[in-house]
XYZ file of C-alpha atoms in Angstrom:
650
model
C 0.000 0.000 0.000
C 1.306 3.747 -0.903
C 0.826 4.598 3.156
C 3.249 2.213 4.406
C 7.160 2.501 4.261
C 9.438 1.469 2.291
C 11.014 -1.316 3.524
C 14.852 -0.257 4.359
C 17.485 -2.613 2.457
C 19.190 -4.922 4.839
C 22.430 -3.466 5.663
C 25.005 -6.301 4.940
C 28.261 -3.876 5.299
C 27.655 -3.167 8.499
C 26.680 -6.949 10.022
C 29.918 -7.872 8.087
C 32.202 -5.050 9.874
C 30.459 -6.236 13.064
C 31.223 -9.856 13.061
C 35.069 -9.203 12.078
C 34.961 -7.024 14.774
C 33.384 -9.549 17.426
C 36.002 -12.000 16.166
C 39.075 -10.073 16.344
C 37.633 -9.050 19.717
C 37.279 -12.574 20.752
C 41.416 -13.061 19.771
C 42.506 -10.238 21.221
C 40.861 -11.599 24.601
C 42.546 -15.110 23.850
C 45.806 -13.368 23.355
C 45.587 -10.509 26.051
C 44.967 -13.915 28.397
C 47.983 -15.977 27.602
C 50.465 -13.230 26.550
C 50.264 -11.363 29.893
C 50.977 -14.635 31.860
C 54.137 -14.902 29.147
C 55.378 -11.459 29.434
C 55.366 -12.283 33.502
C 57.805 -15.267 32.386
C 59.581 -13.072 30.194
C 58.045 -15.232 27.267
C 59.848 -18.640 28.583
C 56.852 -20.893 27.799
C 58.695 -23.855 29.290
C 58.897 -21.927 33.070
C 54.735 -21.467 32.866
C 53.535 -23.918 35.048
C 50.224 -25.511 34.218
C 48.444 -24.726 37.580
C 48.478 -20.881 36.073
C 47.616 -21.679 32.822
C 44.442 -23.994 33.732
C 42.269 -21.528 35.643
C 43.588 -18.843 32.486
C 41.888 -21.671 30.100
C 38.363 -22.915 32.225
C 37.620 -19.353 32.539
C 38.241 -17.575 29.377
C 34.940 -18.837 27.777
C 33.176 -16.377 30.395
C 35.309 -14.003 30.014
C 34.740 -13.700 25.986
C 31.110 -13.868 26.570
C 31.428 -11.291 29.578
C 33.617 -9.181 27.601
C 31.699 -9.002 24.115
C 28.943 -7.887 26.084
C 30.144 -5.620 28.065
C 31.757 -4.420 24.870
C 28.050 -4.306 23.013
C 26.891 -2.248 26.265
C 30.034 0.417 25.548
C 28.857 0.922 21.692
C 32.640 -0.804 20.661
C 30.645 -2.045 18.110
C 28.160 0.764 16.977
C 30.443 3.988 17.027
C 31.606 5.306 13.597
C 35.681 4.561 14.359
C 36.618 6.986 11.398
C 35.507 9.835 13.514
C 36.129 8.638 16.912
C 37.277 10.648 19.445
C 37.528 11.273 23.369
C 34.080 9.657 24.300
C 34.951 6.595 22.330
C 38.390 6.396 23.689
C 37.044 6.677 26.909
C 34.289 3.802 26.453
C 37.199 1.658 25.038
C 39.266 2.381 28.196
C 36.235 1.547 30.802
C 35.305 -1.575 29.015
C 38.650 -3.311 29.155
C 39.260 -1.979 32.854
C 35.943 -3.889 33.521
C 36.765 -7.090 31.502
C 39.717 -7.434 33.473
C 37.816 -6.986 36.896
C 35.944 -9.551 35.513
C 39.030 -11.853 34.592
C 40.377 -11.125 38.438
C 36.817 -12.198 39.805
C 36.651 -15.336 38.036
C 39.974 -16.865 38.495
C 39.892 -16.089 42.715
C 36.484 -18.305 42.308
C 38.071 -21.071 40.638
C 39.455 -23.458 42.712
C 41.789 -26.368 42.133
C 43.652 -28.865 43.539
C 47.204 -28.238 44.218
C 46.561 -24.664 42.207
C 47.912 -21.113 43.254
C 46.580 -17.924 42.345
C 47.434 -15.917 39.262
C 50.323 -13.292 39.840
C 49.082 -10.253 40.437
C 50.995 -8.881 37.584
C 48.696 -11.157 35.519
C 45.749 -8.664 36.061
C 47.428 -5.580 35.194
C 49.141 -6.884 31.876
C 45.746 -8.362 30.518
C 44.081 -5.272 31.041
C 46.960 -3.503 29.475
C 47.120 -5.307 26.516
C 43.698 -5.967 25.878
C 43.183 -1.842 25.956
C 46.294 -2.075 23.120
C 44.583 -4.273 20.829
C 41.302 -2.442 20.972
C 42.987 0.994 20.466
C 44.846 -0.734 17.544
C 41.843 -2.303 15.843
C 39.482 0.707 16.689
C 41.606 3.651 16.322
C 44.284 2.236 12.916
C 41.196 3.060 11.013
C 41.190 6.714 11.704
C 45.150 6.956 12.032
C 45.262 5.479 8.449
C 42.671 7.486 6.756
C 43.763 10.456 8.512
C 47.154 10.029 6.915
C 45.735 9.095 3.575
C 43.692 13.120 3.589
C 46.725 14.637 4.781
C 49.126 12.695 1.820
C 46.501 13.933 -0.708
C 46.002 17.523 0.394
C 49.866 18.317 1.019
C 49.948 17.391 -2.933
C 48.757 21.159 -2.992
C 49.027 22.253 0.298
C 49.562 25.878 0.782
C 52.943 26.767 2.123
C 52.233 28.879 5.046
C 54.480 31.242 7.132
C 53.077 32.315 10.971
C 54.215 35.828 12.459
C 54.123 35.569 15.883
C 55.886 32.706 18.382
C 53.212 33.526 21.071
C 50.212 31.500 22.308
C 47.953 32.127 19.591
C 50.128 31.092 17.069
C 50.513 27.868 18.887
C 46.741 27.616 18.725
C 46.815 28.172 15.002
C 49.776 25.678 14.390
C 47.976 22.616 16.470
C 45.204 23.309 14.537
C 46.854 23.109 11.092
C 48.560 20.582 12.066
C 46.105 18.111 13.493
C 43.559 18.738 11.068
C 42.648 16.106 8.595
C 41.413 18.323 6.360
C 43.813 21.638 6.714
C 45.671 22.553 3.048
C 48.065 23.858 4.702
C 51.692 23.419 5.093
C 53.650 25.556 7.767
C 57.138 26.333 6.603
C 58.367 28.835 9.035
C 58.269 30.998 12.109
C 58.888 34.710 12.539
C 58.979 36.511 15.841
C 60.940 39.577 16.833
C 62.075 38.246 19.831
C 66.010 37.132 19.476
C 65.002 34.304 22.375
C 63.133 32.751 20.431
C 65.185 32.047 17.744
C 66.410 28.662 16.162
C 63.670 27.279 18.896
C 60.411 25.032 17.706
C 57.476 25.156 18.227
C 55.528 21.922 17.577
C 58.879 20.855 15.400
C 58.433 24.224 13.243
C 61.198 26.267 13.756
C 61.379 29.946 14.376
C 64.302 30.999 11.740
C 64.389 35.127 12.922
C 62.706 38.550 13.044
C 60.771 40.612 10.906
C 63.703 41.705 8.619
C 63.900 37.990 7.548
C 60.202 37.676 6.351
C 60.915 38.476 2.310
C 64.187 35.987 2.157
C 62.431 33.516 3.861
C 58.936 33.768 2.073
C 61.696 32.862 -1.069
C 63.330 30.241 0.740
C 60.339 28.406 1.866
C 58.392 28.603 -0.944
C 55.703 30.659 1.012
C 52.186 31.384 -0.916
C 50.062 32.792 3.005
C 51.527 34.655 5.652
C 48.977 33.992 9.167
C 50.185 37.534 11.559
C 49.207 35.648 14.906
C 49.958 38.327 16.836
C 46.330 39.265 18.409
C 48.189 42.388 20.517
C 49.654 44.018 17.539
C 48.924 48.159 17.447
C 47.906 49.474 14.611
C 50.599 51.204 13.878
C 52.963 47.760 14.591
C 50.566 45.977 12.228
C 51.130 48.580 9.751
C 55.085 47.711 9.894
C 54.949 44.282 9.692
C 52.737 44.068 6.665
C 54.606 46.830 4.748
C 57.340 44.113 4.389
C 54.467 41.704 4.310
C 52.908 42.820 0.678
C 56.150 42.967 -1.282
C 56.303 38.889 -1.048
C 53.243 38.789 -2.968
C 51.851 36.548 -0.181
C 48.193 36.158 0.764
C 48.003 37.647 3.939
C 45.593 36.778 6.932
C 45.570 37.720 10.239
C 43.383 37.478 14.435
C 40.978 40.133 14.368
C 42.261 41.312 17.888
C 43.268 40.853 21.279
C 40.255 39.809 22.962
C 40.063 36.769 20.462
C 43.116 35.713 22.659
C 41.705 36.296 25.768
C 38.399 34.396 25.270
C 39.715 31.130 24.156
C 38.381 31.492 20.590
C 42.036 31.806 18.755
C 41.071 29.185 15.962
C 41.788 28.927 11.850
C 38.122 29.937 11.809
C 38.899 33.521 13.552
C 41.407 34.163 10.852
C 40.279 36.662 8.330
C 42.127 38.541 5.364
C 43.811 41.478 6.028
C 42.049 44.826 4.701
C 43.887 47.411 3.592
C 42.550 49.492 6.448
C 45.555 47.254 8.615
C 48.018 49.522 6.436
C 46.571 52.959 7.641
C 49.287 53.268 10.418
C 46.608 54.715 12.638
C 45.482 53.567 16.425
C 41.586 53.691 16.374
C 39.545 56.318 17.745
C 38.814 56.003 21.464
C 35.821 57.815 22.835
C 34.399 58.537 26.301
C 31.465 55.625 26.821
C 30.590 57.278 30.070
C 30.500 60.162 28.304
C 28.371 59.034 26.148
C 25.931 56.834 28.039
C 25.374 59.842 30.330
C 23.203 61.629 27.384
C 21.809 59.035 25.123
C 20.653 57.009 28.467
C 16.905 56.878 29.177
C 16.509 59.487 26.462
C 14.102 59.471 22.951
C 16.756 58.891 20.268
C 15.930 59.404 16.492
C 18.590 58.776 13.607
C 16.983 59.608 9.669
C 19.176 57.581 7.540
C 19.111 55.159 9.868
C 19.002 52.196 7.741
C 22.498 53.286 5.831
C 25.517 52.497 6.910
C 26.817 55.171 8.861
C 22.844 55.406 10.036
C 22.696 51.316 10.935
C 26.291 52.011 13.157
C 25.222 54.343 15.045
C 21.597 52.501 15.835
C 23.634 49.607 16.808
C 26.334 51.776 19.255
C 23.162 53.889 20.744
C 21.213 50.801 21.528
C 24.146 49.415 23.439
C 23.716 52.809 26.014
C 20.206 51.645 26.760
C 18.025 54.942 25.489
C 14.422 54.842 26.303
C 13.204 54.295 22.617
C 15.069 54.436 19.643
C 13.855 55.637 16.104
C 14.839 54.697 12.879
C 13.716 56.498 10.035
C 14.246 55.321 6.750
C 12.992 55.513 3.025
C 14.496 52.727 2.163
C 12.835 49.917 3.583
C 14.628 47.168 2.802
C 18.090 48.289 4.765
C 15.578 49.263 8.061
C 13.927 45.793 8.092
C 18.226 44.475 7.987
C 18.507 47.018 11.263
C 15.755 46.122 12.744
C 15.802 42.283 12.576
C 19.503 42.637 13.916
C 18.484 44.795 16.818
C 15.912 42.846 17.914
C 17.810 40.074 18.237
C 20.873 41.714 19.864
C 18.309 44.187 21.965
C 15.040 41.986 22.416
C 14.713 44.257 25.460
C 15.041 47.240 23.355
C 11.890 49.985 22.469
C 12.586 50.032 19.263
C 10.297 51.838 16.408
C 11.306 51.387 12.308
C 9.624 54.427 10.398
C 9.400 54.723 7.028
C 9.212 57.808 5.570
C 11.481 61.030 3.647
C 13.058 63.799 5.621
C 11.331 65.776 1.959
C 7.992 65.339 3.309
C 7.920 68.215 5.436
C 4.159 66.956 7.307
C 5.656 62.987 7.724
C 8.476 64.599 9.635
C 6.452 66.887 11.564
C 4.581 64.156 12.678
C 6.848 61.616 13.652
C 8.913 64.298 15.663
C 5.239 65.820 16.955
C 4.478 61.620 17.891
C 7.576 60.556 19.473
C 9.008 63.971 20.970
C 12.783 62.602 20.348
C 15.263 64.152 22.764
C 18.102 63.474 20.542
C 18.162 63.304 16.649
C 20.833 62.114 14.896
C 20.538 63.226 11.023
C 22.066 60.427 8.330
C 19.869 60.546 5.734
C 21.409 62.409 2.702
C 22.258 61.532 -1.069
C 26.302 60.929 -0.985
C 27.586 59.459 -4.482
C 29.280 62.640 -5.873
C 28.919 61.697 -9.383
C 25.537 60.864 -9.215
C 24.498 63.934 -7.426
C 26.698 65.803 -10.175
C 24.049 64.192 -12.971
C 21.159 65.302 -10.744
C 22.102 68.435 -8.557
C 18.111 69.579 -7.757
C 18.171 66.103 -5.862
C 20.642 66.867 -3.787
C 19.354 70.073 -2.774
C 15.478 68.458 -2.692
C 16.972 66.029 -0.268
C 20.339 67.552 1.328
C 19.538 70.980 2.210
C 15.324 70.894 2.641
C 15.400 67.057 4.269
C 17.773 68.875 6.848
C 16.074 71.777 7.138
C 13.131 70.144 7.464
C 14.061 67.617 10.152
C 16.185 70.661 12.054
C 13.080 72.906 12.402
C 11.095 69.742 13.294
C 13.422 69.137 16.423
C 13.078 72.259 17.197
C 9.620 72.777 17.112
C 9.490 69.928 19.309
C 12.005 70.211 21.914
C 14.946 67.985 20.911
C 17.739 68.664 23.106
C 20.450 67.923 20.352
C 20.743 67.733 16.738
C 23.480 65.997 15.219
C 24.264 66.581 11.454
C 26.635 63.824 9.681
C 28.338 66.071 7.510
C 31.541 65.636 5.124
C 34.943 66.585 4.178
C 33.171 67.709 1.198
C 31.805 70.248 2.479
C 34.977 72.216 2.467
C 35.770 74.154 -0.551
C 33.716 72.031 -2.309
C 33.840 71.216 -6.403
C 30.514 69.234 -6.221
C 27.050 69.724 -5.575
C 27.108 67.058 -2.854
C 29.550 68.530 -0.915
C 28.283 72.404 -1.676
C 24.788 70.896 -0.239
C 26.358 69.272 2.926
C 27.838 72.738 3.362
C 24.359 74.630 3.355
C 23.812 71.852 5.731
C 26.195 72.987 8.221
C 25.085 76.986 7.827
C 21.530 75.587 8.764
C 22.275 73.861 11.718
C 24.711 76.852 12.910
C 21.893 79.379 12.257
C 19.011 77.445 14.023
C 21.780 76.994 16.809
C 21.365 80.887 17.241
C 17.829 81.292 17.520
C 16.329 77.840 19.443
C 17.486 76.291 22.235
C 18.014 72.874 20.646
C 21.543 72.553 20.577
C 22.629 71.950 16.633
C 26.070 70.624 16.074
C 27.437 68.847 12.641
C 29.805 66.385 12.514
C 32.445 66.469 9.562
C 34.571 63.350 8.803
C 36.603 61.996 5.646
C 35.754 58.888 3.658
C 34.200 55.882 5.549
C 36.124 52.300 4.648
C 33.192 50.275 3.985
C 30.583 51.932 3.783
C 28.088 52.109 0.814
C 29.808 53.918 -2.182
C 33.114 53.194 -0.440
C 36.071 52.702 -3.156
C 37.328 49.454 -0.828
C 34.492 47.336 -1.495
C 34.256 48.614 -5.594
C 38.191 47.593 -5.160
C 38.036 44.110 -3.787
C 35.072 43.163 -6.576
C 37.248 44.090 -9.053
C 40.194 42.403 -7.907
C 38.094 38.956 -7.693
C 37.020 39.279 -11.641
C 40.305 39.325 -12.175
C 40.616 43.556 -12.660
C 41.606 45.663 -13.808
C 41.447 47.747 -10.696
C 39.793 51.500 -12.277
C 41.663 54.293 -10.212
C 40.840 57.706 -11.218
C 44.029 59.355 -10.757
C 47.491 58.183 -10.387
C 47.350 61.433 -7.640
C 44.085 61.443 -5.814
C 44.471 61.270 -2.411
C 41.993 61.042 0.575
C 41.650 60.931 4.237
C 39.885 57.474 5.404
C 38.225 56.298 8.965
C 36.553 52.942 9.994
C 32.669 53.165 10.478
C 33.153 52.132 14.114
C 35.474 55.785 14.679
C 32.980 57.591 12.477
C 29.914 56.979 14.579
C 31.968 57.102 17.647
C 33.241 60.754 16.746
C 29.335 61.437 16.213
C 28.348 60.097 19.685
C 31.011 62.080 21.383
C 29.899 65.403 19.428
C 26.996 64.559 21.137
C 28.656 64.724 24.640
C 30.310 67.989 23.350
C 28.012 69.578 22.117
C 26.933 73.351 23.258
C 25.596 74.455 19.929
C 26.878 75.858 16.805
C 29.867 73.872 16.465
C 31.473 71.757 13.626
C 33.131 69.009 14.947
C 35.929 67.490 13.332
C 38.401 64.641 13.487
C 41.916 64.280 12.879
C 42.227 61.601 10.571
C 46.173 61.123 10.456
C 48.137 60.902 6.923
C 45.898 60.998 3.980
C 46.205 58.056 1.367
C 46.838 57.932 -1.739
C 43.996 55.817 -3.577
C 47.059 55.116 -6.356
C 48.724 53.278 -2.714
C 45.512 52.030 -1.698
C 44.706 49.722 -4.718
C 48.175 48.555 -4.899
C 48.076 47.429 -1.424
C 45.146 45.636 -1.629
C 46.284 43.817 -4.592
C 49.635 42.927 -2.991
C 47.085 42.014 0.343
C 45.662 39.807 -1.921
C 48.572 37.476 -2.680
C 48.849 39.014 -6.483
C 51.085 41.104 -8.149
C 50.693 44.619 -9.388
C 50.330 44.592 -13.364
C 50.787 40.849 -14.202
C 47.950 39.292 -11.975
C 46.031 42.753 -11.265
C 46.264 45.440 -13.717
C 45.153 49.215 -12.744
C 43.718 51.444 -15.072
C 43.674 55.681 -14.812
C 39.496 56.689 -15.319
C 40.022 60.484 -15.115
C 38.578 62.502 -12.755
C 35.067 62.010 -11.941
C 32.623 65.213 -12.469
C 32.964 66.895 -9.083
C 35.964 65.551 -7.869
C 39.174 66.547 -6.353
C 42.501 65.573 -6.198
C 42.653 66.217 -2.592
C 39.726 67.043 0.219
C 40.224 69.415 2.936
C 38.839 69.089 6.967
C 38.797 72.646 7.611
C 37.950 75.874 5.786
C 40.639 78.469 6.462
C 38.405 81.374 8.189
C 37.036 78.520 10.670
C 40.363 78.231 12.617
C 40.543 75.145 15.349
C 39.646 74.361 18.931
C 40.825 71.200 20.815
C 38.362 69.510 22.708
C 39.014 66.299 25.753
C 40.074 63.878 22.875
C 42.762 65.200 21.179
C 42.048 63.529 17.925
C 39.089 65.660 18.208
C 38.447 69.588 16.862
C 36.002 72.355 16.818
C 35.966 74.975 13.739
C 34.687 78.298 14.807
C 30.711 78.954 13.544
C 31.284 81.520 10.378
C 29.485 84.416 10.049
C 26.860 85.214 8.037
C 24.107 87.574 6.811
C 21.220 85.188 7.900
C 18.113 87.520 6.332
C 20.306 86.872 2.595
C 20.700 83.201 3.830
C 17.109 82.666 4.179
C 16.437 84.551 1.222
C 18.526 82.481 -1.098
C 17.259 79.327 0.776
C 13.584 80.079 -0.516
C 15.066 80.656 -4.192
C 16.988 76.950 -3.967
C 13.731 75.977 -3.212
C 11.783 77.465 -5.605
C 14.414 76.317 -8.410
C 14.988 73.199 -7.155
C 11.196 72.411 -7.332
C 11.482 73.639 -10.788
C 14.139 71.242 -11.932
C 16.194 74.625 -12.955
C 19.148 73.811 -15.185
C 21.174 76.545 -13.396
C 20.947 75.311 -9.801
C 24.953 74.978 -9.438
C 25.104 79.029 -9.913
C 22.527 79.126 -7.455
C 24.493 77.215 -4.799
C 27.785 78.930 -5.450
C 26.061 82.212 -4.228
C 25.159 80.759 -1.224
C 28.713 79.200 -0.777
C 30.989 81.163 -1.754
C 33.709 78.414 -1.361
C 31.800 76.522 -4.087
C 33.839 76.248 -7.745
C 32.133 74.007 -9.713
C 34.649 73.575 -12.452
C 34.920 71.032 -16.106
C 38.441 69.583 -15.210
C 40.568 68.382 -17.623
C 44.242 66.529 -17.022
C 46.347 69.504 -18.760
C 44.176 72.478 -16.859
C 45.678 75.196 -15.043
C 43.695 74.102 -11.933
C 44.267 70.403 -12.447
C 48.799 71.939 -12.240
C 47.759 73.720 -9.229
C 45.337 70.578 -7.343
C 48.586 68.552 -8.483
C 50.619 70.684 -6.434
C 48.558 71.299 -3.321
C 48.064 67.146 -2.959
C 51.987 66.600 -3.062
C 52.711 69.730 -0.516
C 50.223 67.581 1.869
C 51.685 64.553 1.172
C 55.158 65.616 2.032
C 53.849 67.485 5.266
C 52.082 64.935 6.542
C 55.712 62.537 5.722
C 57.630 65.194 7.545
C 56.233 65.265 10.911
């Protein structure tokens, strides 16, 4: 009938592997018996008297039967020996310990004429070697397969080098090592420390310091470099894998300290080292407390908050335990990714997902007149410069009116703080993007003068990773195969992680007294020429055989360098010296407003002159056709070097 089961196929293989099993069992009990009484005669059969060997006889037909079962009750004959492991070994171990309890029971019981009991020797022995010959029968299986995986993968193993004589690099080596599976091959050892040298570690030896990584990586035949060294700085990281990327290794690396310090340093943990490794800068470090003092218990809103710098900062602020937080997104599909995570990291968390546009002036209004946020973080903005170039009345639509729209909505309603995410951009900017981001900043400084909502704006350089970055756009390229598009062999730019962006926003929170600009001090800036070398060379290929890179041009918009600060704004330190305040600049704010209701107007309009528009609102703003043997193009040339070389210099 269709409703009952199939009827399984006997499974002869296994009834087979069972009875060789119970019969090699049954010999190695025979032979565990009489061998231990022979090694106690040091295997002079004619010096074994019979009244030992008679009792050893009558009783081993119990004992086989005892033993087989007891055997059957341990699972000897059930467990999968190809993947056995402590358990098993340990069920092997008890079993024979018992079967030779057994033996010792049933010889005292057996009593003959003119007999004497069994050395005690006897006892031990048999148990010994009857644990041998089941670890041998059991246990050859795996040893011998093991060895077989190991023969075939070394065929192309990768030859590996580890950095790092420490603990976790032991971790990593055992691993390797042991694994039946692993690929890889570990050549050498490289540690700094002289007292280490010519030493082993698990029979790989550690052959110097970091100055002999590129003669060894020849000698050894390395293809991956592992950095084990979960302590590392930044800036020690960055030294060791400048030598690192001229072997044309792979190169992989522990994500960090803590790895070490929770037990979980394992292959698994190792990831690729990102070209962010190679900045040469310690991360941003920010005061929690600080931090958790405002954003605790308090109504927090972040537009944007589905992006990526938006999602960050959700996922830092729900950490500080507010009393609701907001997200407010047009984009569903990225606030549904935020919200799912949070819920699961924060299931105690008040959490509300809007969506919506900072554009429409009335769904702001009445999210801000539902919720009554005390804080507002503002994200949402278009960003792709060459996309905003194609469609400049966007970016003042959504720029410049979503933020003035959300910054008279908090204060309308009594936010305490509004936070704008502004740009490098913004500063002398060539683009509409970053001419919008700086009308941005005049809003927020000119509502700071007339509510009491403090308004503060944020200014950072490019974010590694984050949507638009050139990292990501690098490392898709590089997997095709390239060629690697870089638009000038010149361009340079400051970077940051996501993690230091938000955390610079947070902290202009704590600042914050109104009207300021924060800004951070991103270190050297990078050439993007550098940066796409070094990935390639990150990647284990080489630059123009494997990986070529190709010159676009520069992009409509773009610059060969950005700037952090406009000259008339000056500087101001703040706690953390990595972070800066530029002065509010002054303004005639009945022209601002003025010229504000004309971008509207125009914008609206979908004027084709909106660019001359913006420039008389920032004067800063030169929106320019470049071309590679331009006058301006000399002088950009010129300016990126002499920051270069300054930032070499000190």
């Amino acid at each position: 009938m269709k409703d009952k089961k199939e009827k399984q196929p006997f499974n002869y293989q296994k009834l087979y592997r069972r009875i060789f099993l119970i019969i090699y069992d049954i010999c190695s009990i025979i032979a565990a018996s009489y061998l231990a009484l022979l090694f106690r005669f040091e295997f002079r059969i004619s010096q074994v008297p019979d009244y030992f060997l008679d009792p050893i006889t009558w009783v081993l037909p119990i004992l086989i039967l005892i033993t087989v079962g007891l055997f059957y009750l341990f699972k000897l004959y059930d467990s999968l020996w190809a993947y056995a492991g402590e358990n098993e070994l340990q069920n092997l171990v008890v079993a024979c310990v018992l079967s030779g309890i057994v033996n010792g029971v049933a010889l005292q019981l057996v009593k003959y004429e003119h007999t004497q009991p069994v050395p005690q020797s006897y006892y031990f022995l048999y148990t010994f070697l009857l644990i041998t010959f089941m670890f041998i029968s059991r246990f050859s299986y795996r040893f011998i397969r093991s060895q077989k995986h190991k023969n075939e993968n070394k065929k192309n193993a990768t030859r590996v080098m580890i950095i790092g004589a420490g603990e976790a690099a032991n971790t990593i080596i055992k691993e390797i090592t042991i694994s039946n599976y692993s690929t890889m091959v570990i050549g050498c050892i490289i540690d700094d420390d002289k007292n280490k040298w010519g030493r082993y570690i698990q029979g790989i030896r550690v052959v110097g310091g970091r100055d002999k990584i590129i003669e060894c990586s020849d000698l050894y035949d390395i293809d991956e470099i592992i950095v084990a060294i979960p302590s590392a700085t930044r800036t020690q990281m960055k030294e060791i894998l400048e030598i690192c990327k001229e072997t044309n290794c792979k190169l992989r690396s522990l994500p960090g300290v803590y790895q070490l310090v929770n037990g979980e340093v394992n292959v698994s943990k190792l990831r690729d080292v990102e070209v962010e490794d190679l900045l040469g800068r310690e991360p941003i470090t920010v005061d929690i407390d600080s931090i958790a003092g405002y954003v605790q218990g308090k109504t927090v809103i972040v537009t944007g908050g589905g992006g990526s710098i938006g999602s960050e900062l959700c996922r830092q602020i729900a950490n500080h335990k507010p009393k609701r937080l907001i997200i407010f997104d047009i984009y569903e599909n990225n606030a549904y990714d935020i919200q799912q995570e949070l819920k699961i990291k924060h299931p105690e968390l008040a959490l509300t997902v809007l969506i919506g546009s900072v554009r429409n002036t009335n769904r702001i209004n009445k999210v801000f007149e539902t919720y009554r946020p005390d804080i507002v973080y503002h994200a949402a903005a278009h960003k792709h410069v060459p996309l905003m170039e194609d469609s400049p009345n966007e970016a003042i639509k959504n720029n410049v009116f979503g933020t003035f729209n959300t910054a008279m909505a908090a204060a309308m309603n009594g936010a305490q703080k509004f936070v704008l995410i502004s740009t490098d951009k913004a500063v002398n900017p060539t683009n509409i993007m970053g001419a919008s981001k700086r009308i941005c900043e005049m809003i927020v400084q000119t509502f700071n003068r007339h509510y009491d909502t403090e308004f503060v704006a944020v200014r950072f350089g490019n974010v590694l990773g984050s949507n638009g970055s050139v990292i990501p756009l690098f490392k898709k390229q590089i997997a095709a195969g390239g060629p690697v598009t870089v638009t000038d062999p010149n361009i340079i730019r400051y970077f940051m992680t996501i993690s230091e962006a938000v955390s610079l926003v947070l902290q202009a929170g704590a600042y914050a007294k109104g009207g300021e600009i924060f800004v951070l001090d991103m270190g050297e800036p990078v050439r993007i020429l550098d940066l796409a070398e070094n990935l390639i060379k990150l990647s284990g290929y080489k630059v123009g055989e494997d990986i070529k890179i190709e010159f676009t041009g520069l992009r409509p918009g773009e610059k060969l360098y950005e700037e952090m600060l406009m000259d008339e704004e000056g500087l101001q330190d703040t706690d953390n010296k990595l972070i800066h305040i530029g002065k509010p600049i002054e303004m005639d704010e009945m022209l601002f407003f003025k010229q504000l209701e004309e971008l509207k107007k125009a914008s609206k309009a979908e004027t084709r002159n909106i660019a001359k528009m913006v420039q008389d609102v920032v004067t800063t703003y030169h929106p320019t056709e470049r071309e590679l043997q331009s006058d301006e193009y000399r002088l950009e040339l010129e300016k990126a070097a002499k920051i270069v070389n300054e930032e070499g210099d000190e």
